[in-house]
Coordinates of C-alpha atoms and ligand atoms in Angstrom, one line a residue:
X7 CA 0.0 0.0 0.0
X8 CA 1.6 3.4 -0.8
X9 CA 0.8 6.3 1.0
X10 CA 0.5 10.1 -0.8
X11 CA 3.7 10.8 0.9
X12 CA 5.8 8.3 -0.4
X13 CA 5.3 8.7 -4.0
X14 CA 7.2 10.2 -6.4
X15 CA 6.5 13.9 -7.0
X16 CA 5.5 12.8 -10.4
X17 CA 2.4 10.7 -8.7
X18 CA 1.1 13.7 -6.7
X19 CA -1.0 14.2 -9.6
X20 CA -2.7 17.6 -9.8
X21 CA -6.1 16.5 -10.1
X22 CA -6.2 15.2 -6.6
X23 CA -5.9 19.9 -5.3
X24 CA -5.7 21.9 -8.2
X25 CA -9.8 21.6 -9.4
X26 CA -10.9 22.5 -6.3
X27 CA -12.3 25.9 -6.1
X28 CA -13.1 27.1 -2.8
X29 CA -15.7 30.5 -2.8
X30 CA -15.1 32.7 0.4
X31 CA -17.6 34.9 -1.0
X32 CA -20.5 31.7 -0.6
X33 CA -23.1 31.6 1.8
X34 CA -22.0 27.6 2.2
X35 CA -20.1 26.8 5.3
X36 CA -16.1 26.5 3.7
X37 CA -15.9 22.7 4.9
X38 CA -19.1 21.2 3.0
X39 CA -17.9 23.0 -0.5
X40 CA -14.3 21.4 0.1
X41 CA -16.5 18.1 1.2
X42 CA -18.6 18.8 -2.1
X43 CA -15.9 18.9 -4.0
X44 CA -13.7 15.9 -2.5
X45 CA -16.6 13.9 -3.6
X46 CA -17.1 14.9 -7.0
X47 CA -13.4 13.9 -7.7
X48 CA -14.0 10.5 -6.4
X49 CA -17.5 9.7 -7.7
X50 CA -16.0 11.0 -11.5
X51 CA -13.2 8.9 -10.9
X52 CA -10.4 11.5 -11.0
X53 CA -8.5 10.4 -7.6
X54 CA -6.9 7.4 -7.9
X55 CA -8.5 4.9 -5.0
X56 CA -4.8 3.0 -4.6
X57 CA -2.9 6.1 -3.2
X58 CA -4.1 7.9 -0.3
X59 CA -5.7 11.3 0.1
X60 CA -3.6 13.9 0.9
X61 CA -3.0 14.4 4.0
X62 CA -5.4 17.1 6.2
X63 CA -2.2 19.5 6.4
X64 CA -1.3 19.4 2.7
X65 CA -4.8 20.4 1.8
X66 CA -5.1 22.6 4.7
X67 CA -1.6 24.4 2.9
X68 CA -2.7 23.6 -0.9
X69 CA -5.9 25.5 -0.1
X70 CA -5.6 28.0 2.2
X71 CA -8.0 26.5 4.6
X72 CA -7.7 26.3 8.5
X73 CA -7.4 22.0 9.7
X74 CA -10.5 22.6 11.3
X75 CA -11.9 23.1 8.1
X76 CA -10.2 20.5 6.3
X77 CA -10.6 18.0 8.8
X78 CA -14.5 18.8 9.2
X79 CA -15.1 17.9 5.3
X80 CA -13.0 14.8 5.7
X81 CA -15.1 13.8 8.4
X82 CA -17.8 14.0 7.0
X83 CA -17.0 11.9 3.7
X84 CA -16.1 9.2 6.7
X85 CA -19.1 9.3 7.8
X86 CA -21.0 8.9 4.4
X87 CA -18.2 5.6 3.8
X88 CA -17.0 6.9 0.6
X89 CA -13.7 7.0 2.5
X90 CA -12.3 5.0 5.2
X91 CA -9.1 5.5 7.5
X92 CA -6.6 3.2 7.4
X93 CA -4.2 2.8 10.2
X94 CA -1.0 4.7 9.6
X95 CA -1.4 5.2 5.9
X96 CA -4.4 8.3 5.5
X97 CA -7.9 8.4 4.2
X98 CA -8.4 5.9 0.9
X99 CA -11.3 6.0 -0.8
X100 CA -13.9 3.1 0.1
X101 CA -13.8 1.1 -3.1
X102 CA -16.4 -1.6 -1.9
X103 CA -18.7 1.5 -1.7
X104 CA -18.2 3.2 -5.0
X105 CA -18.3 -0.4 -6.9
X106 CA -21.7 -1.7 -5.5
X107 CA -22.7 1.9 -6.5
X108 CA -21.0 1.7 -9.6
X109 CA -24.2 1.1 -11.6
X110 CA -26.0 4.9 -9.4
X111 CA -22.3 6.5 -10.7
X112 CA -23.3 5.5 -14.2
X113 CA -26.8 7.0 -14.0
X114 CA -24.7 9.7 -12.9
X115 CA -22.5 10.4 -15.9
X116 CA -25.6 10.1 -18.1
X117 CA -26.5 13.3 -16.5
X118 CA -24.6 16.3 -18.6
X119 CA -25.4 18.6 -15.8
X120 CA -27.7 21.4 -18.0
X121 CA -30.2 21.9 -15.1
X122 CA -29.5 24.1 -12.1
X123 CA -31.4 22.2 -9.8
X124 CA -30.0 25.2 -7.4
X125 CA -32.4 27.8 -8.7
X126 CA -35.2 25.1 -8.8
X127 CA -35.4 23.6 -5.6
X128 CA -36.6 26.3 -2.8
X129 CA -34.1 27.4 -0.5
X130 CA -34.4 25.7 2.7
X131 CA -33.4 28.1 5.5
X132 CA -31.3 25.5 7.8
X133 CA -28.4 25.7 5.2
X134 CA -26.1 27.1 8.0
X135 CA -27.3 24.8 11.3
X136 CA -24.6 22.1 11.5
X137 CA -25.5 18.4 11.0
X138 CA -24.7 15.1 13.3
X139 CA -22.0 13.1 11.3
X140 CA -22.9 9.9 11.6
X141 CA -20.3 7.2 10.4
X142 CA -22.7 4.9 8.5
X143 CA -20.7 1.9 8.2
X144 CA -20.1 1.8 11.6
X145 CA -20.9 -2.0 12.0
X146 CA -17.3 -2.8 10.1
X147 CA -15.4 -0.8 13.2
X148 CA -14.4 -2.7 16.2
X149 CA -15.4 -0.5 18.5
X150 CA -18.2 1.4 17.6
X151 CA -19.5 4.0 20.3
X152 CA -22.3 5.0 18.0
X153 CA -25.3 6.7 19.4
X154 CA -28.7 6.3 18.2
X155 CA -28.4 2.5 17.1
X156 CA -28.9 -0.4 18.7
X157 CA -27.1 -4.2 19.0
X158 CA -29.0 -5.9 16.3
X159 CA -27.7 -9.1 18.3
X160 CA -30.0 -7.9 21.6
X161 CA -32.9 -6.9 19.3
X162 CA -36.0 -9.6 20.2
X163 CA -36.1 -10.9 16.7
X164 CA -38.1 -14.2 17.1
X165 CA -40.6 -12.2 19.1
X166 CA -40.7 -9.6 16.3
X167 CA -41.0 -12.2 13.9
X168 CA -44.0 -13.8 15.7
X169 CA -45.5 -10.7 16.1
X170 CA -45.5 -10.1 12.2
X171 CA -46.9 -13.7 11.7
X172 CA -49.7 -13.0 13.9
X173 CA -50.3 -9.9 12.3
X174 CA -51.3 -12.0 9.1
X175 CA -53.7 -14.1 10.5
X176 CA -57.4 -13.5 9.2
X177 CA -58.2 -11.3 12.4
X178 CA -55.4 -9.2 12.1
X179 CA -55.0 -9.2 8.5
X180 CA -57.4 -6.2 7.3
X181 CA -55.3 -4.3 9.7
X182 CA -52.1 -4.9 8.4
X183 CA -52.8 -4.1 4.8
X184 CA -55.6 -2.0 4.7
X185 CA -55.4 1.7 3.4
X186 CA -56.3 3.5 6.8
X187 CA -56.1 7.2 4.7
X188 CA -55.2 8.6 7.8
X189 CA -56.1 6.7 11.0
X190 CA -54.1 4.4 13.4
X191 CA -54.4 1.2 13.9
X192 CA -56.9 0.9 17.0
X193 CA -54.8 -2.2 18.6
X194 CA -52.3 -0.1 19.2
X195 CA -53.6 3.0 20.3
X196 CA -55.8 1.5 23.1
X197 CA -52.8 -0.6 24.4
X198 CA -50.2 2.4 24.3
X199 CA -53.1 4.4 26.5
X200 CA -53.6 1.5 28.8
X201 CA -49.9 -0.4 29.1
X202 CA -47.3 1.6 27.8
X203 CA -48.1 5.4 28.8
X204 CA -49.3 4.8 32.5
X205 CA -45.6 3.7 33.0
X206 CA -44.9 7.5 32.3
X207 CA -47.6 8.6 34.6
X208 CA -49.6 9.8 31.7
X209 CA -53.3 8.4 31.5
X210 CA -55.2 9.5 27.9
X211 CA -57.7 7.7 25.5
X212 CA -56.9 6.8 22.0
X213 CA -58.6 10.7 20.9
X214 CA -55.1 11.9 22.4
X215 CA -52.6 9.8 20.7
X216 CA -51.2 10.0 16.9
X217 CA -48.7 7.0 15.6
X218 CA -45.8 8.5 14.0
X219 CA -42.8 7.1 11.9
X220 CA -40.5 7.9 14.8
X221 CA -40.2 11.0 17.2
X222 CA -38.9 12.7 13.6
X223 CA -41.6 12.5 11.9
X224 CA -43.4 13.9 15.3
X225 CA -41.0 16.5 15.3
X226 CA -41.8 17.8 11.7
X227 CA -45.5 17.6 11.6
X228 CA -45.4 19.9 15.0
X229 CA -42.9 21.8 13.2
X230 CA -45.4 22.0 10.0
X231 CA -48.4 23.2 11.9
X232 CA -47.0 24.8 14.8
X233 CA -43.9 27.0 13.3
X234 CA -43.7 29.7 10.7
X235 CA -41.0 32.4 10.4
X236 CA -42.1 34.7 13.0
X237 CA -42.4 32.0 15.7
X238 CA -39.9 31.7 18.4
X239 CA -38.5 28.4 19.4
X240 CA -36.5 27.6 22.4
X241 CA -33.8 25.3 22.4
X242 CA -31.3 23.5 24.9
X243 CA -28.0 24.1 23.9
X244 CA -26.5 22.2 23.5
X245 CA -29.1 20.2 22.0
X246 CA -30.5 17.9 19.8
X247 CA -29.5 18.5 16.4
X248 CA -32.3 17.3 14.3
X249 CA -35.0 19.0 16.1
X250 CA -33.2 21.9 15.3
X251 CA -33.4 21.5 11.7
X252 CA -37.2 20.4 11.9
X253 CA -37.7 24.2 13.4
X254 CA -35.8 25.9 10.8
X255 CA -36.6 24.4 7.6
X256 CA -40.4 25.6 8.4
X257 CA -38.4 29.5 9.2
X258 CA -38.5 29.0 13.1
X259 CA -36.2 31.3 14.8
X260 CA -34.3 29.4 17.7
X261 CA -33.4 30.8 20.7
X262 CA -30.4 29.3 23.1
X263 CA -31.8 27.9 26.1
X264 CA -28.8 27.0 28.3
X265 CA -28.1 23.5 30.0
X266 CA -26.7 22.9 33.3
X267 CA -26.2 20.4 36.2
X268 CA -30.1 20.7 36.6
X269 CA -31.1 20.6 33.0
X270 CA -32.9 23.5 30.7
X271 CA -32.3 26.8 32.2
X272 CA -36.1 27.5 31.7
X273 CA -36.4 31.1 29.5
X274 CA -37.4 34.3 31.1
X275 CA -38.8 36.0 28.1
X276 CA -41.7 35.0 26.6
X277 CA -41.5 32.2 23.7
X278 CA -43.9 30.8 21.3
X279 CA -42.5 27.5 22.0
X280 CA -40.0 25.0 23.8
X281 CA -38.1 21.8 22.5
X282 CA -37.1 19.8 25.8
X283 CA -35.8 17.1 26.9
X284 CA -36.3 16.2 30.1
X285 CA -35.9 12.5 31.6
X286 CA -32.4 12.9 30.4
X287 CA -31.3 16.0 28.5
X288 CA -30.2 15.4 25.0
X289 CA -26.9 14.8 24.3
X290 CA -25.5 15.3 28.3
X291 CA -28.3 12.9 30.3
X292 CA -29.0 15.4 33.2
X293 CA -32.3 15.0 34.5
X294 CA -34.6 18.5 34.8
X295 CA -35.0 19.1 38.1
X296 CA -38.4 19.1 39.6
X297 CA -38.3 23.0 40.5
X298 CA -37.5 23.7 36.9
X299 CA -40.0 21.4 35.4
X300 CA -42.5 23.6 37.7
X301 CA -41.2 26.7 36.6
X302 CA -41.0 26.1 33.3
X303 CA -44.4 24.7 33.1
X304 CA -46.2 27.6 34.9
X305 CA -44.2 30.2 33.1
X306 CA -45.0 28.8 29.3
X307 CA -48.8 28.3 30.9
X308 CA -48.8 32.1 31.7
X309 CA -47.4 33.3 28.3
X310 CA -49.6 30.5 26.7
X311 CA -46.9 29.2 25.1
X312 CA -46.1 25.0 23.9
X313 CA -43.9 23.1 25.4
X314 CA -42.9 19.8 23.8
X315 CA -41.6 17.2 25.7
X316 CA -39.2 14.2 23.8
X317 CA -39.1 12.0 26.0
X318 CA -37.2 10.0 23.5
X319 CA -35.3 7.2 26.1
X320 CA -37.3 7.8 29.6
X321 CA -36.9 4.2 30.6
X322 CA -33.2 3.7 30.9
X323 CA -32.1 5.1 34.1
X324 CA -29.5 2.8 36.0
X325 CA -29.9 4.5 39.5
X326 CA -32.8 5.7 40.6
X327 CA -36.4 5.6 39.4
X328 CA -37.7 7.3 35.9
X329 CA -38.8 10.6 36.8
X330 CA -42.8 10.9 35.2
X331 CA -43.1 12.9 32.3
X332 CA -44.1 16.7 31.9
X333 CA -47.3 15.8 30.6
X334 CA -47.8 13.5 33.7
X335 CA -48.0 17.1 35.3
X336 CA -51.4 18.7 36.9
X337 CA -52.5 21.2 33.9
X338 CA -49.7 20.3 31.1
X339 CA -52.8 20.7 28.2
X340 CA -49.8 23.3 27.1
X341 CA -47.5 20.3 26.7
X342 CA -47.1 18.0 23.8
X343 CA -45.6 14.5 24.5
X344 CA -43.2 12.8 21.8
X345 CA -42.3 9.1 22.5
X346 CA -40.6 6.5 20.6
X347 CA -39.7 2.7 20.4
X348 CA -36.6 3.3 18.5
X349 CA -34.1 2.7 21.7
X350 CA -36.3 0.1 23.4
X351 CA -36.8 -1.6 20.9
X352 CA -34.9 -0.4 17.5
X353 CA -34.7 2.7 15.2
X354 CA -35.4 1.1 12.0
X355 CA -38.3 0.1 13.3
X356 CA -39.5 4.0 12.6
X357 CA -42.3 3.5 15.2
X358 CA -43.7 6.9 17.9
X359 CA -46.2 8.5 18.9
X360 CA -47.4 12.2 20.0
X361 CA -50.3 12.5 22.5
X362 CA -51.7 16.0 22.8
X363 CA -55.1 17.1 22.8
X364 CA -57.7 15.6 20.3
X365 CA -57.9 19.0 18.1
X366 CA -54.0 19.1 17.4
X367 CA -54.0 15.6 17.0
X368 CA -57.2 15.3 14.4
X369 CA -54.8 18.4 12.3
X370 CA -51.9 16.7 12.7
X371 CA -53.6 13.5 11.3
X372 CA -54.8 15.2 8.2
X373 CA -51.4 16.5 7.9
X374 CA -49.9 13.1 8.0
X375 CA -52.6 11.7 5.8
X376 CA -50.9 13.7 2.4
X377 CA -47.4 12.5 2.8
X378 CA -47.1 9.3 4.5
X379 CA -50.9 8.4 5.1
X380 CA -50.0 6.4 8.1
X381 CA -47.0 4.4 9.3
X382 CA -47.4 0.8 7.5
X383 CA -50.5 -1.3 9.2
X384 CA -48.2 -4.8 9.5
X385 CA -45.8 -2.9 11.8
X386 CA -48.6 -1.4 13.8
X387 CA -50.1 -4.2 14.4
X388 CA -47.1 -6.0 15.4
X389 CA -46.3 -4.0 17.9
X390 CA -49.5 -4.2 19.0
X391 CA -49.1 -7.6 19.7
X392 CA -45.7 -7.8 21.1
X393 CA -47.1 -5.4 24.0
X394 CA -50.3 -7.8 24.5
X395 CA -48.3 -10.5 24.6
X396 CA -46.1 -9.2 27.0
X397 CA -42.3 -9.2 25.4
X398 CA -42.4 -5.6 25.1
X399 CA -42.1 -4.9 28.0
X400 CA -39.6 -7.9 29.1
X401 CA -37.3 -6.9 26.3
X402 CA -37.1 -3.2 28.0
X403 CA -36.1 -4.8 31.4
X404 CA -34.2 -7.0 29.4
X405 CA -32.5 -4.2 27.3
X406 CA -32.4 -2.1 30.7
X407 CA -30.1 -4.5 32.5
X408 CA -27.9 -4.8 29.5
X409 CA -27.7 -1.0 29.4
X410 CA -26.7 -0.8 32.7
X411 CA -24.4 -3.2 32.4
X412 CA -22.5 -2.0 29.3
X413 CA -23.5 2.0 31.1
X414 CA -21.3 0.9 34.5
X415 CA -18.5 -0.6 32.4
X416 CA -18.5 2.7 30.0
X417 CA -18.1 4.6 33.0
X418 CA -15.4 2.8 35.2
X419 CA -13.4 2.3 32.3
X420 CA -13.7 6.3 31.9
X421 CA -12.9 7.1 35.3
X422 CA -9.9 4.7 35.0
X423 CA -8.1 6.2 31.8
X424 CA -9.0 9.5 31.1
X425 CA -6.9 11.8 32.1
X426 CA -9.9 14.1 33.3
X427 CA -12.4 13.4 35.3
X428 CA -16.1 13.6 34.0
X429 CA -19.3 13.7 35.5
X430 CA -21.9 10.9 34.9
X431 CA -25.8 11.4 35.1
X432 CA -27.2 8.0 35.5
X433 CA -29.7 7.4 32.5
X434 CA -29.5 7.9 28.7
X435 CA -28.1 5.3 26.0
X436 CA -24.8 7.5 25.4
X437 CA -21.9 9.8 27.5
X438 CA -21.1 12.9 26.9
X439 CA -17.7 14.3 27.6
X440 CA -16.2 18.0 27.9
X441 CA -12.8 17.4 27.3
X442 CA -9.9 20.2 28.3
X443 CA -10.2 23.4 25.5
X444 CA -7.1 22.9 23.8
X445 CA -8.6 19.4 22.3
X446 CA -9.8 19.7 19.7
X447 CA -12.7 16.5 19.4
X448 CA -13.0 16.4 15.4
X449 CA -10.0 14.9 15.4
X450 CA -10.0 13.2 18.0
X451 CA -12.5 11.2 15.9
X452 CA -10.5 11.1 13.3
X453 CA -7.2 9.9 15.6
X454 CA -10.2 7.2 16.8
X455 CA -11.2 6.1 13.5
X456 CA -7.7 5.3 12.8
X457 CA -7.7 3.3 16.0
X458 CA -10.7 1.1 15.0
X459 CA -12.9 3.3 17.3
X460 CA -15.9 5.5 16.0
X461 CA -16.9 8.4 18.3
X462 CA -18.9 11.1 17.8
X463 CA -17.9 14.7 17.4
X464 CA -19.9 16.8 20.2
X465 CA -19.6 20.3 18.4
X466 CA -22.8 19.9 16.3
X467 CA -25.4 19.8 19.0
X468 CA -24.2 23.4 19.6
X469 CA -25.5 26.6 18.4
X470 CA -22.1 28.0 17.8
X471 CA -20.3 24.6 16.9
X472 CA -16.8 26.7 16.2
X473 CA -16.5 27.7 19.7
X474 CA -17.2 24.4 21.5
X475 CA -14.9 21.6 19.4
X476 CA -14.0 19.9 23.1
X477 CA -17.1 17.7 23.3
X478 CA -17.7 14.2 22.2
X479 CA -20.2 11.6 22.7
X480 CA -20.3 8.1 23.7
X481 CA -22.9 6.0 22.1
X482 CA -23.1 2.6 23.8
X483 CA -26.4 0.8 23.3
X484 CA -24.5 -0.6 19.7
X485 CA -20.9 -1.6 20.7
X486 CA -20.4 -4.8 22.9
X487 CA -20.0 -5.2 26.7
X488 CA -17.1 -7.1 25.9
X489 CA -15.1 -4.4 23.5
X490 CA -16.2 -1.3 25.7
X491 CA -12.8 -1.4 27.9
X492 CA -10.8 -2.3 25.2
X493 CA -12.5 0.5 22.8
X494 CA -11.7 3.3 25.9
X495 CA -8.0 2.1 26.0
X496 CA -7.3 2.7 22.4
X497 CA -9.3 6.2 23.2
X498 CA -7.3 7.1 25.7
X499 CA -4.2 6.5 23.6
X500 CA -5.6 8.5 21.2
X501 CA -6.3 11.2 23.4
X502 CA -2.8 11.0 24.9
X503 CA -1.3 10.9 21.5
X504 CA -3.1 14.6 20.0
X505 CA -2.4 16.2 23.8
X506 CA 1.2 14.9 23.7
X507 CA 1.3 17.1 20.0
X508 CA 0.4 20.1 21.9
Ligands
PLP602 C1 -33.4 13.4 21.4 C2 -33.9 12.6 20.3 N1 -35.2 12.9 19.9 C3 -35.7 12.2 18.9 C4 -35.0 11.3 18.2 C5 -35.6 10.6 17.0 O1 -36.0 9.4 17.3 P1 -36.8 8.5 16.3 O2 -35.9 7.4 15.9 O3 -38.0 8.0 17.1 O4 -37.2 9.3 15.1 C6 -33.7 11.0 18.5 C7 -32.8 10.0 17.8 O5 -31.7 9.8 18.0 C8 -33.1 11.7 19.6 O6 -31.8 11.5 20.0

């Protein structure tokens, strides 16, 4: 294998910097046109897949770009897998990748590029927010501390696979295929009211409850009907990225809402709405305290203002009970609960639910009804049945104590090797670290990546992402018990290895 360094100066073939044109006068962010560009050179074939990218510093130099820049792009193109890291030799481009899409690459160069698709397709106002990376072929990394996936090992799949069987049987059947235009399956509805939402504190009938494809799709119909460009949303930060985008791409203007060891600082001036997360803050786990939840509640009731509640992973809490939700509250009309099966149970499941009051949920419906309809029948009815037949709720305790488990090893292994210490709320499916200022945690995932371990970057759940590049996140519901120690070591080497640089 020959790295970009070690070839002949005749090798360093201009095609690899000299096309790429950089606009400091664009309204796009510096690192997604350099990304843009990276991968036009490799899907047309220019770069040649044997020798490795240059390096972040000989761009950074070729370009006049900063390595945060540099390093951001190159990220990112990790993250999509049209490149991969190799140890000690540099980025290479992920031939596996671009072959099985060989035939997408074709329709590709059919297309001679005479429509602007720019000036056709409306200009979506979250151009600037930043974006989670998410390494997508995560699964072929030893040591994966992904968040927002799940071990597909620990997920109940001969129950599931029952459940979908059942769900074909004559009485099920007009259920699981039907065209419902826009309503729920009733199965489902009655048994979340009755055996899943109690568990939250939160007792409602079947009028208050809409199924959603996932707390997303939740999160963008309440963004459809509830937001418009004068409307004022407030949002932890840091906070959860995607929610973010939902309230921007409808013209939302965001306001900061700052988190500390108590959660969401509740706001003192008036706001349309809030985003919250409360059983364990999104991405740091603290729990909002019950003086806060009060305050917040009566304040946004006074300025007759929304609050909604994602209550995205209430269940997995290691010490201690789940606190009840907002909306388990004496007079939360004013709040607007979001839950979802995707960390119970998994997120490609795409399965949530709202509950709110019956007028927002008969809009939202119709709302729902012209894009998706509904979410498919057989998968609502299935889930139906895996609650009435009781393994829903074993596979939470079940997936609880593994949490815990993997949660306490995460943890101690922390406390043993970094060189910092860390606080730990306990509850969530991930960790999330400030590390000292002067390290800089993009490439620390990049050092990581190297290593075999995949980290996430925690600058993108901020407002101001620039000024706070010494975060990252620890998924752990994905990676197993058995790698977690192992997977901290080499993170702790790569840690020591970009301090030791300083
Ligand atoms: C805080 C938070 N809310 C909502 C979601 C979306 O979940 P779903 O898979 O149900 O769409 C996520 C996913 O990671 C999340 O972290």
């Amino acid at each position: 294998m020959t790295t970009y360094d070690e070839l002949p100066d005749s090798a360093h073939s201009p095609p690899a910097l000299s096309p790429i044109e950089i606009s400091l006068e664009s309204d796009e962010p510096l690192y997604r046109q350099l990304r843009r560009a990276l991968e036009h050179q490799i899907l047309s074939g220019v770069l040649n897949p044997d020798v490795a990218l240059p390096s972040s510093r000989a761009l950074s130099h070729e370009l006049g770009l900063s390595r945060n820049t540099v390093n951001a792009a190159i990220q990112e193109l990790v993250a999509t897998g049209l490149i991969e890291a190799r140890p000690r030799s540099g980025h290479f481009i992920n031939t596996t990748l671009l072959n099985n899409g060989s035939k997408k690459l074709d329709r590709a160069r059919l297309s001679d590029g005479s429509i602007d698709w720019e000036s056709k397709i409306r200009a979506i106002p979250d151009r600037n927010l930043p974006e989670i990376t998410k390494t997508k072929n995560w699964q072929s990394y030893p040591y994966p501390f992904v968040a927002g996936q799940v071990d597909p090992d620990e997920f109940p799949r001969l129950a599931w696979a029952r459940a979908l069987r059942t769900a074909m049987d004559p009485e099920h059947l007009p259920f699981s295929v039907r065209d419902a235009i826009d309503e729920d399956d009733p199965l489902l509805t009655e048994l979340l009211c009755h055996r899943v939402l109690p568990s939250r504190g939160i007792h409602v009938s079947p009028e208050n409850v809409l199924i959603t494809a996932g707390s997303q799709q939740g999160l963008d119909l309440l963004a459809q009907l509830l937001v418009g460009p004068d409307t004022t949303v407030g949002v932890e930060d840091p906070g959860y990225v995607d929610a973010k985008h939902a309230f921007t791409r409808v013209g939302g203007q965001l306001v900061p809402l700052s988190v500390d060891a108590q959660g969401m600082v509740p706001p003192w001036k008036p706001l349309d709405i809030v985003y919250v997360t409360p059983s364990h803050h999104s991405p740091t786990n603290v729990t909002l305290d019950p003086s806060r939840r009060l305050q917040l509640l009566t304040r946004m009731r006074e300025t007759n203002s929304l609050i909604i509640e994602d209550d995205y992973d209430s269940e997995f809490r290691y010490r201690g009970k789940p606190t009840p939700a907002l909306k388990a509250l004496p007079h939360s009309d004013h709040v607007i609960y979001l839950g979802s099966f995707s960390k119970f149970l998994a997120p490609g499941l795409r399965l949530g639910y709202i509950v709110a009051e019956p007028e927002l949920i008969e809009r939202m419906r119709t709302h729902r009804r012209y894009s998706i309809r509904h979410v498919p029948g057989h998968t609502q009815r299935a889930m139906a049945l895996l609650i009435d037949s009781g393994q829903f709720h074993r596979t939470i305790s079940r997936r609880r104590t593994q949490l815990r488990k993997k949660w306490e090893t995460l943890t101690s292994a922390l406390e043993e090797h970094l060189p910092w210490a860390v606080p730990f709320p306990a509850g969530g499916v991930s960790v999330w670290i400030q590390a000292p200022p002067q390290l800089n945690c993009r490439e620390l995932a990049e050092e990581c990546l190297r290593r075999g371990v995949v980290i996430e970057p925690g600058d993108p759940f901020f407002l101001s992402p620039e000024d706070n590049l010494n975060f990252f996140r620890l998924g752990f519901a994905a990676i197993d018990l058995d790698s977690i120690e192992p997977g901290v070591l080499l993170l702790s080497e790569a840690i020591a290895s970009l301090l030791d640089h300083d």
